[in-house]
Every structure is written in C-alpha cells, then in structure tokens.
Short mmCIF file of C-alpha atoms in Angstrom, two decimals:
data_model
loop_
_atom_site.label_atom_id
_atom_site.label_comp_id
_atom_site.label_asym_id
_atom_site.label_seq_id
_atom_site.Cartn_x
_atom_site.Cartn_y
_atom_site.Cartn_z
CA MET B 1421 -0.33 -0.24 0.23
CA GLU B 1422 2.56 2.49 -0.52
CA ASN B 1423 0.43 4.43 -2.25
CA HIS B 1424 -1.25 6.18 0.40
CA THR B 1425 -1.67 9.33 0.82
CA LYS B 1426 -0.12 10.63 4.44
CA GLU B 1427 -3.12 12.20 4.72
CA GLU B 1428 -5.27 8.62 4.23
CA LEU B 1429 -2.55 6.26 6.05
CA GLN B 1430 -2.93 9.12 9.66
CA ASP B 1431 -7.39 8.57 8.86
CA PRO B 1432 -8.54 5.66 11.37
CA THR B 1433 -11.82 5.98 9.67
CA MET B 1434 -10.44 4.64 6.53
CA GLN B 1435 -11.56 1.14 5.43
CA VAL B 1436 -10.04 -0.70 3.24
CA SER B 1437 -11.73 -4.78 2.40
CA SER B 1438 -10.44 -7.90 2.26
CA LEU B 1439 -11.47 -10.02 -0.85
CA ASN B 1440 -11.39 -13.99 -2.03
CA CYS B 1441 -8.09 -14.36 -4.14
CA ILE B 1442 -8.61 -16.08 -6.27
CA ASP B 1443 -5.65 -18.56 -8.20
CA LEU B 1444 -5.48 -19.56 -12.13
CA ALA B 1445 -2.45 -21.98 -11.05
CA ASN B 1446 -4.56 -22.93 -8.59
CA ASP B 1447 -4.52 -27.37 -9.28
CA ASP B 1448 -7.83 -27.72 -6.44
CA LEU B 1449 -10.52 -26.39 -8.93
CA HIS B 1450 -13.03 -27.66 -6.59
CA ARG B 1451 -10.79 -25.17 -3.40
CA SER B 1452 -10.53 -22.87 -6.42
CA VAL B 1453 -14.71 -22.77 -7.39
CA VAL B 1454 -15.33 -22.61 -3.30
CA SER B 1455 -14.03 -19.57 -2.93
CA LEU B 1456 -15.42 -17.30 -6.17
CA LYS B 1457 -18.49 -18.59 -5.33
CA GLN B 1458 -18.02 -17.61 -1.73
CA ALA B 1459 -17.32 -14.04 -3.07
CA CYS B 1460 -19.48 -14.12 -5.26
CA LEU B 1461 -22.67 -13.83 -2.62
CA ASP B 1462 -20.39 -11.86 -1.12
CA CYS B 1463 -19.99 -8.94 -2.42
CA GLY B 1464 -19.36 -9.71 -6.34
CA PHE B 1465 -15.37 -8.68 -6.35
CA PHE B 1466 -12.31 -10.72 -5.87
CA TYR B 1467 -8.43 -11.54 -6.81
CA VAL B 1468 -7.53 -13.30 -10.14
CA ILE B 1469 -3.25 -14.03 -10.36
CA ASN B 1470 -1.74 -16.79 -12.11
CA HIS B 1471 -2.87 -15.44 -15.31
CA GLY B 1472 -0.31 -16.04 -17.65
CA ILE B 1473 0.26 -12.84 -18.47
CA ASN B 1474 3.38 -11.08 -17.68
CA GLU B 1475 4.30 -7.77 -15.64
CA GLU B 1476 6.75 -7.07 -17.57
CA PHE B 1477 4.17 -6.49 -20.69
CA MET B 1478 2.12 -5.18 -18.33
CA ASP B 1479 4.21 -2.32 -17.92
CA ASP B 1480 4.25 -1.71 -21.45
CA VAL B 1481 1.19 -2.02 -21.45
CA PHE B 1482 0.53 0.98 -19.19
CA ASP B 1483 3.55 3.01 -20.53
CA GLN B 1484 1.51 2.54 -23.18
CA SER B 1485 -1.23 4.41 -22.29
CA LYS B 1486 0.35 6.92 -20.64
CA LYS B 1487 1.81 8.42 -23.83
CA PHE B 1488 -1.81 8.73 -25.11
CA PHE B 1489 -2.29 10.80 -23.06
CA ALA B 1490 0.37 12.94 -22.27
CA LEU B 1491 -0.33 14.03 -25.99
CA PRO B 1492 -2.30 17.39 -26.26
CA LEU B 1493 -6.03 18.00 -26.35
CA GLU B 1494 -5.71 18.35 -30.19
CA GLU B 1495 -4.32 15.40 -31.26
CA LYS B 1496 -6.11 13.06 -28.58
CA MET B 1497 -9.82 14.82 -30.10
CA LYS B 1498 -8.72 13.38 -33.80
CA VAL B 1499 -10.07 10.22 -32.53
CA LEU B 1500 -12.50 10.62 -30.35
CA ARG B 1501 -15.13 8.31 -29.16
CA ASN B 1502 -17.38 7.20 -32.04
CA GLU B 1503 -21.02 6.33 -32.28
CA LYS B 1504 -19.59 2.51 -31.41
CA HIS B 1505 -18.21 3.80 -28.51
CA ARG B 1506 -14.65 3.41 -29.92
CA GLY B 1507 -11.65 5.89 -29.49
CA TYR B 1508 -11.06 8.53 -26.86
CA THR B 1509 -13.12 10.03 -23.64
CA PRO B 1510 -12.29 13.29 -22.60
CA VAL B 1511 -12.74 15.03 -19.27
CA LEU B 1512 -16.18 15.01 -17.98
CA ASP B 1513 -17.55 12.71 -20.36
CA GLU B 1514 -19.31 10.34 -18.47
CA ILE B 1515 -21.43 10.67 -15.67
CA LEU B 1516 -21.77 8.03 -13.71
CA ASP B 1517 -23.33 9.18 -10.55
CA PRO B 1518 -26.11 12.17 -11.80
CA GLU B 1519 -27.71 12.66 -8.40
CA ASN B 1520 -25.08 12.57 -6.48
CA GLN B 1521 -22.03 14.50 -9.18
CA VAL B 1522 -22.12 18.04 -9.76
CA ASN B 1523 -20.30 17.56 -12.91
CA GLY B 1524 -18.90 14.68 -15.11
CA ASP B 1525 -15.95 11.82 -14.15
CA HIS B 1526 -12.44 13.60 -13.62
CA LYS B 1527 -11.05 10.87 -15.67
CA GLU B 1528 -10.01 10.86 -19.18
CA GLY B 1529 -10.07 7.53 -21.73
CA TYR B 1530 -10.10 5.24 -24.19
CA TYR B 1531 -11.72 2.42 -25.25
CA ILE B 1532 -10.77 -0.39 -27.57
CA GLY B 1533 -13.02 -3.35 -29.02
CA ILE B 1534 -13.13 -6.29 -30.95
CA GLU B 1535 -11.65 -4.71 -34.65
CA VAL B 1536 -14.41 -5.87 -36.68
CA PRO B 1537 -13.71 -5.21 -40.04
CA LYS B 1538 -16.32 -3.69 -42.73
CA ASP B 1539 -16.17 -7.12 -44.76
CA ASP B 1540 -17.88 -8.94 -41.08
CA PRO B 1541 -21.75 -9.27 -41.35
CA ASP B 1542 -21.54 -8.46 -37.86
CA TYR B 1543 -20.15 -5.22 -39.18
CA ASP B 1544 -23.47 -2.51 -38.85
CA LYS B 1545 -24.12 -3.80 -34.79
CA PRO B 1546 -23.94 -1.06 -32.19
CA PHE B 1547 -20.37 -2.53 -30.39
CA TYR B 1548 -18.43 -4.32 -33.35
CA GLY B 1549 -16.68 -2.31 -36.16
CA PRO B 1550 -12.75 -0.91 -35.92
CA ASN B 1551 -11.52 0.43 -33.54
CA PRO B 1552 -10.38 4.45 -34.39
CA TRP B 1553 -6.29 4.25 -33.78
CA PRO B 1554 -3.87 7.09 -32.60
CA ASP B 1555 -1.19 7.76 -35.05
CA SER B 1556 1.20 5.44 -36.39
CA ASP B 1557 4.22 8.10 -36.73
CA VAL B 1558 3.21 9.43 -33.68
CA LEU B 1559 2.83 6.54 -31.36
CA PRO B 1560 4.82 3.72 -32.31
CA ARG B 1561 4.02 -0.10 -31.67
CA TRP B 1562 0.48 1.38 -30.36
CA ARG B 1563 -1.91 -0.43 -31.68
CA GLU B 1564 0.08 -3.50 -31.59
CA THR B 1565 0.46 -3.04 -27.64
CA MET B 1566 -3.04 -2.58 -26.99
CA GLU B 1567 -4.78 -5.30 -30.02
CA LYS B 1568 -2.68 -7.49 -27.90
CA TYR B 1569 -3.18 -6.99 -24.55
CA HIS B 1570 -7.06 -7.18 -25.62
CA GLN B 1571 -6.52 -11.02 -26.62
CA GLU B 1572 -4.55 -11.73 -23.23
CA ALA B 1573 -7.28 -10.32 -21.15
CA LEU B 1574 -10.21 -11.97 -22.94
CA ARG B 1575 -8.50 -15.45 -22.89
CA VAL B 1576 -8.16 -13.62 -18.84
CA SER B 1577 -11.72 -13.93 -18.96
CA LYS B 1578 -13.07 -16.77 -20.55
CA ASP B 1579 -10.92 -18.81 -17.78
CA ILE B 1580 -12.51 -17.44 -15.11
CA GLY B 1581 -15.82 -17.94 -16.95
CA ARG B 1582 -14.85 -21.24 -17.01
CA LEU B 1583 -14.97 -20.93 -13.26
CA LEU B 1584 -18.05 -18.93 -12.73
CA ALA B 1585 -20.59 -21.46 -14.68
CA LEU B 1586 -18.94 -24.46 -12.05
CA ALA B 1587 -19.69 -21.51 -9.53
CA LEU B 1588 -23.41 -21.96 -10.15
CA ASP B 1589 -23.44 -25.37 -10.93
CA LEU B 1590 -23.72 -25.26 -14.95
CA ASP B 1591 -20.91 -27.01 -16.63
CA ALA B 1592 -18.07 -25.53 -16.85
CA ASN B 1593 -18.14 -24.69 -21.09
CA TYR B 1594 -21.64 -23.36 -20.20
CA PHE B 1595 -21.27 -19.69 -21.14
CA ASP B 1596 -18.26 -20.87 -24.17
CA THR B 1597 -21.40 -20.66 -26.94
CA TRP B 1598 -21.25 -18.61 -29.91
CA GLU B 1599 -23.83 -16.35 -28.41
CA MET B 1600 -22.59 -16.00 -25.78
CA LEU B 1601 -18.54 -16.13 -25.14
CA GLY B 1602 -17.61 -17.27 -28.40
CA LYS B 1603 -18.57 -14.29 -30.52
CA PRO B 1604 -18.61 -11.69 -27.12
CA ILE B 1605 -18.76 -7.83 -26.64
CA ALA B 1606 -15.23 -7.51 -25.20
CA THR B 1607 -14.13 -4.12 -24.27
CA MET B 1608 -11.11 -2.35 -22.95
CA ARG B 1609 -10.58 1.26 -21.27
CA LEU B 1610 -7.40 2.58 -20.80
CA LEU B 1611 -8.62 5.34 -18.11
CA HIS B 1612 -6.39 7.97 -15.98
CA TYR B 1613 -7.10 9.94 -13.32
CA GLU B 1614 -5.64 13.14 -12.25
CA GLY B 1615 -7.25 15.66 -9.34
CA VAL B 1616 -8.84 15.54 -5.63
CA SER B 1617 -12.47 14.07 -5.46
CA ASP B 1618 -14.86 15.84 -3.18
CA PRO B 1619 -17.64 13.98 -1.75
CA SER B 1620 -18.96 16.71 -0.35
CA LYS B 1621 -18.99 18.95 -3.24
CA GLY B 1622 -20.23 16.13 -5.44
CA ILE B 1623 -16.49 15.87 -6.69
CA TYR B 1624 -15.49 12.10 -8.11
CA ALA B 1625 -13.35 11.06 -10.32
CA CYS B 1626 -15.61 8.82 -11.68
CA GLY B 1627 -19.21 8.16 -9.35
CA ALA B 1628 -20.70 5.41 -7.72
CA HIS B 1629 -21.99 2.29 -10.55
CA THR B 1630 -22.53 -1.11 -10.74
CA ASP B 1631 -20.92 -1.52 -14.13
CA TYR B 1632 -22.98 -3.01 -16.66
CA GLY B 1633 -22.11 -6.31 -18.33
CA MET B 1634 -21.14 -9.82 -17.18
CA MET B 1635 -18.25 -9.20 -15.73
CA THR B 1636 -15.23 -6.59 -15.71
CA LEU B 1637 -11.43 -6.81 -15.50
CA LEU B 1638 -9.45 -4.25 -13.98
CA ALA B 1639 -5.21 -3.77 -13.85
CA THR B 1640 -4.46 -0.72 -12.08
CA ASP B 1641 -0.80 0.87 -11.89
CA GLY B 1642 -0.66 0.66 -7.53
CA VAL B 1643 -2.28 3.88 -6.31
CA MET B 1644 -5.28 3.88 -3.99
CA GLY B 1645 -8.29 4.96 -5.78
CA LEU B 1646 -10.95 2.34 -5.86
CA GLN B 1647 -13.74 2.00 -3.52
CA ILE B 1648 -16.64 -0.73 -3.12
CA CYS B 1649 -20.04 -0.13 -0.58
CA LYS B 1650 -21.44 -3.52 -0.35
CA ASP B 1651 -24.36 -3.15 0.82
CA LYS B 1652 -25.54 -0.21 -1.29
CA ASN B 1653 -29.03 -0.05 1.22
CA ALA B 1654 -27.56 0.94 3.76
CA LYS B 1655 -28.32 4.32 5.38
CA PRO B 1656 -25.45 6.13 5.24
CA GLN B 1657 -23.53 3.66 2.45
CA LYS B 1658 -20.67 2.86 4.00
CA TRP B 1659 -17.13 3.01 2.05
CA GLU B 1660 -14.45 0.49 1.68
CA TYR B 1661 -11.16 0.96 -0.57
CA VAL B 1662 -9.55 -1.91 -2.17
CA PRO B 1663 -6.16 -2.58 -2.45
CA ALA B 1664 -3.59 -3.21 -5.67
CA ILE B 1665 -2.32 -6.24 -5.25
CA LYS B 1666 1.23 -6.74 -7.87
CA GLY B 1667 0.15 -8.42 -10.24
CA ALA B 1668 -3.56 -9.26 -9.88
CA TYR B 1669 -6.16 -8.59 -11.70
CA ILE B 1670 -9.76 -6.84 -9.60
CA VAL B 1671 -12.63 -8.89 -11.47
CA ASN B 1672 -16.01 -8.21 -10.26
CA LEU B 1673 -19.55 -9.52 -11.44
CA GLY B 1674 -21.68 -6.32 -13.78
CA ASP B 1675 -24.76 -6.25 -14.20
CA MET B 1676 -25.71 -9.03 -16.58
CA LEU B 1677 -24.52 -11.39 -14.45
CA GLU B 1678 -26.39 -10.53 -10.91
CA ARG B 1679 -30.09 -10.90 -13.82
CA TRP B 1680 -28.72 -13.40 -15.30
CA SER B 1681 -28.64 -15.59 -11.66
CA ASN B 1682 -31.24 -13.99 -10.16
CA GLY B 1683 -29.81 -11.93 -7.65
CA PHE B 1684 -27.84 -14.81 -6.57
CA PHE B 1685 -24.61 -13.28 -7.56
CA LYS B 1686 -23.83 -9.30 -6.78
CA SER B 1687 -23.23 -6.72 -9.17
CA THR B 1688 -21.34 -4.02 -6.84
CA LEU B 1689 -21.44 -0.41 -6.41
CA HIS B 1690 -18.31 1.09 -7.17
CA ARG B 1691 -16.22 4.81 -7.32
CA VAL B 1692 -13.05 6.15 -7.80
CA LEU B 1693 -11.55 9.25 -5.45
CA GLY B 1694 -8.84 10.90 -6.36
CA ASN B 1695 -6.06 12.15 -4.43
CA GLY B 1696 -3.84 14.34 -6.10
CA GLN B 1697 -1.38 11.54 -7.47
CA GLU B 1698 -2.34 11.19 -11.31
CA ARG B 1699 -4.11 7.67 -11.54
CA TYR B 1700 -4.35 4.54 -14.83
CA SER B 1701 -6.54 2.36 -14.62
CA ILE B 1702 -7.37 -0.59 -17.20
CA PRO B 1703 -10.43 -2.16 -17.08
CA PHE B 1704 -11.86 -4.87 -19.57
CA PHE B 1705 -15.41 -5.13 -19.74
CA VAL B 1706 -16.82 -9.01 -20.85
CA GLU B 1707 -20.07 -8.70 -22.56
CA PRO B 1708 -21.39 -11.93 -24.85
CA ASN B 1709 -23.24 -11.20 -27.83
CA HIS B 1710 -25.01 -8.92 -29.16
CA GLU B 1711 -28.00 -11.49 -29.63
CA CYS B 1712 -27.47 -13.25 -26.75
CA LEU B 1713 -30.94 -13.29 -24.61
CA VAL B 1714 -30.17 -12.41 -20.92
CA GLU B 1715 -32.93 -14.34 -18.71
CA CYS B 1716 -32.50 -16.35 -15.40
CA LEU B 1717 -29.96 -19.81 -15.34
CA PRO B 1718 -31.55 -23.28 -15.70
CA THR B 1719 -30.28 -23.41 -12.23
CA CYS B 1720 -30.98 -20.66 -10.52
CA LYS B 1721 -34.91 -20.28 -10.82
CA SER B 1722 -37.40 -22.65 -8.06
CA GLU B 1723 -41.27 -23.26 -8.07
CA SER B 1724 -40.28 -20.91 -4.55
CA ASN B 1725 -37.40 -18.83 -6.87
CA VAL B 1726 -39.18 -16.68 -9.56
CA PRO B 1727 -36.98 -15.15 -12.30
CA LYS B 1728 -36.69 -11.70 -9.97
CA TYR B 1729 -36.50 -10.33 -13.80
CA PRO B 1730 -37.06 -9.81 -17.84
CA ALA B 1731 -35.10 -11.46 -20.11
CA ILE B 1732 -33.41 -8.76 -22.49
CA LYS B 1733 -31.54 -8.69 -25.28
CA CYS B 1734 -27.56 -7.98 -24.94
CA SER B 1735 -27.24 -5.17 -27.35
CA THR B 1736 -30.46 -3.63 -26.33
CA TYR B 1737 -29.21 -3.95 -22.14
CA LEU B 1738 -26.21 -1.86 -23.37
CA THR B 1739 -27.26 0.28 -25.80
CA GLN B 1740 -29.92 2.26 -23.07
CA ARG B 1741 -26.74 2.29 -20.57
CA TYR B 1742 -24.12 3.74 -22.12
CA LYS B 1743 -27.03 6.45 -23.21
CA GLU B 1744 -27.65 7.05 -19.69
CA THR B 1745 -24.38 7.47 -18.98
CA HIS B 1746 -22.55 9.46 -21.40
CA ALA B 1747 -22.39 13.06 -23.25
CA GLU B 1748 -24.65 13.45 -26.77
CA LEU B 1749 -21.59 13.33 -29.20
CA SER B 1750 -23.19 15.86 -31.02
CA ILE B 1751 -21.58 18.61 -27.68
CA TYR B 1752 -17.75 17.87 -29.95
CA ASN B 1753 -19.36 18.95 -32.77
CA GLN B 1754 -20.32 22.03 -31.69
CA GLU B 1755 -16.91 22.73 -29.35
CA ILE B 1756 -14.79 21.75 -32.31
#
C-alpha cells in the first residue's frame, strides 16, 4: 500500500476491504470454485492471480497508455469516441452518478473493442466495428500493444468464465457458446485520473455505479482510489478501499451476471476517489454476444424462486446503459 497519501494513512476511519484471491494456476479446482462462489455471494469482487499475463508486458501496456494521455488535447480529439463507443473520451464526458455528481467524472479514457472489418456480417451491430487508432508516427507500436493485450485479457476472462459456470452449478463450458463468450462484446478502456475528489461537493474521479456487463477485469498502477460499497441500501453507505496487489487483477461481476443468476451473485456499487496523485487503470469489460438473451439461468430458479428480472437482449441492454451515462457526441461538434 505504498501509494497511500499521508492523510489517508493517518485517517482512522479509512476502511480497507478484504477480498478472496483466486489462483488460476491452482490444481485444486474445487477449492477455487468454492472461494469464487463465496466472493460472488458476498460482494462480487475478488482478486485473480497467476493469470498468465507477464508483468513486463503489463508495464509496457501502462507505459503506452501514459504516452497517449500525455499527447496534446488536439491530438487526442482526432480519435474522439464514435457512435460505436470506440476511441477517446474527454474529462467530464461520463456521468455515472447524476444524483450526487455536480459534473461528470474527472477522468479521461480510451475505448478499444474487438476489431470487426467492414466486410464482416456483424459490422453493423452497435458494439462491433473498427477501432480508431492514434497515428502510428505519433505513437509507434501502440496499436499492436493494445490489440495483444485485448486478446490476452479475453483469454483470462474465458478462464474465469469457466469457474463462474461451475460456481453456478452449470457445465464448465456453459459460457463458451457462440451466443455468449464465443463471439463476445469485449471492451477495454484505458483510464487516466487526475485531481482531488470531494464527495461533499459532488466531485468524484469516477461516480458510484455498477458495471453493465458480465464481469470486469481491472488492472491498476497501484495508486489507491477504488472503493466498494457492499450494501448499497445502507444509510449511510459504508465505502471500503480495495488495495491493489502487484500482478493481480481486481475482478468484479456486472449487472448482467446478477440478472442471469436471479440476484444470487452480486453486482456491487463502486467508485473512484482521487487523492491528488495521477492514477492509471485499465478495466476490461466482458459482455456476451449482441444476440444473447440474458434470462434467468436454469440453476438459479425454482418454484419458490421465480425469475426476478425480465429477459433482455444483450445489445438492447448495453445501448440503453451507455446512453444513460455518456454525453451526446453532438456537443463536441459544437466545440470543435
């Protein structure tokens, strides 16, 4: 926890969360599944270690991310977020907690999804298509590094998906089908935070929210800031910091998995507070195929436990959630 500020270390009220740690190299599959299930029932957050992505490569990904955010704003605006939610998102573009936030999030970001060429039959779907890329003369090797990381993170996601299936008493390969994770919507987002948050004034690095999809794999630079609230209905809400573990992913479940599991597994409220230090992170959002119908899993319903949520198509749900939280692109046309 070397990245705490002095003020935080001296604050006796600062709560730090303790999360289960899932080792993907562990031969004891039963133990891993039990530990994962406990985490999903408790708060939907856990660490994943020994995932097969080496630290040297991760350091390179973060270095490349920092190089992009260090570019002049004019250069970054050349790859502004498009209608398919790919590309650069300026500071204040996203507002995740409108009830408590005065302005948008004090972060800038860059969305990168699965590259789908124009001749692909799925090209017209809202979350598929080509990514805008910074000029290779400005950032050499940048695209190659990000595409490789996307592939690696998707591989890890599928490994975690098999453990999640077992934790839900399903066949290990349940989520591997084409309409689920066979051809998923998987989006990584480079993030850069600056400034000091002040909840009393409605200023947040990232407002309180739950993630939209199935799960999120979060890589961080070790700077503290992420907080979770295990009971969103508590008054007042109790927020706990999640410390980073070097080389580990912080993984959390999203709203789709909560719907799939009939509320059995938790999609937990989380936010980021800035402490004046620059902070970089890379969440990798995993959602099923556009056509996937998200409805109660067979192992999560019974005569006494009927489905709590109506079935909804994945692309419909995601489109609705993105529209609720992001600024209209037309505002940037007016500014340029």
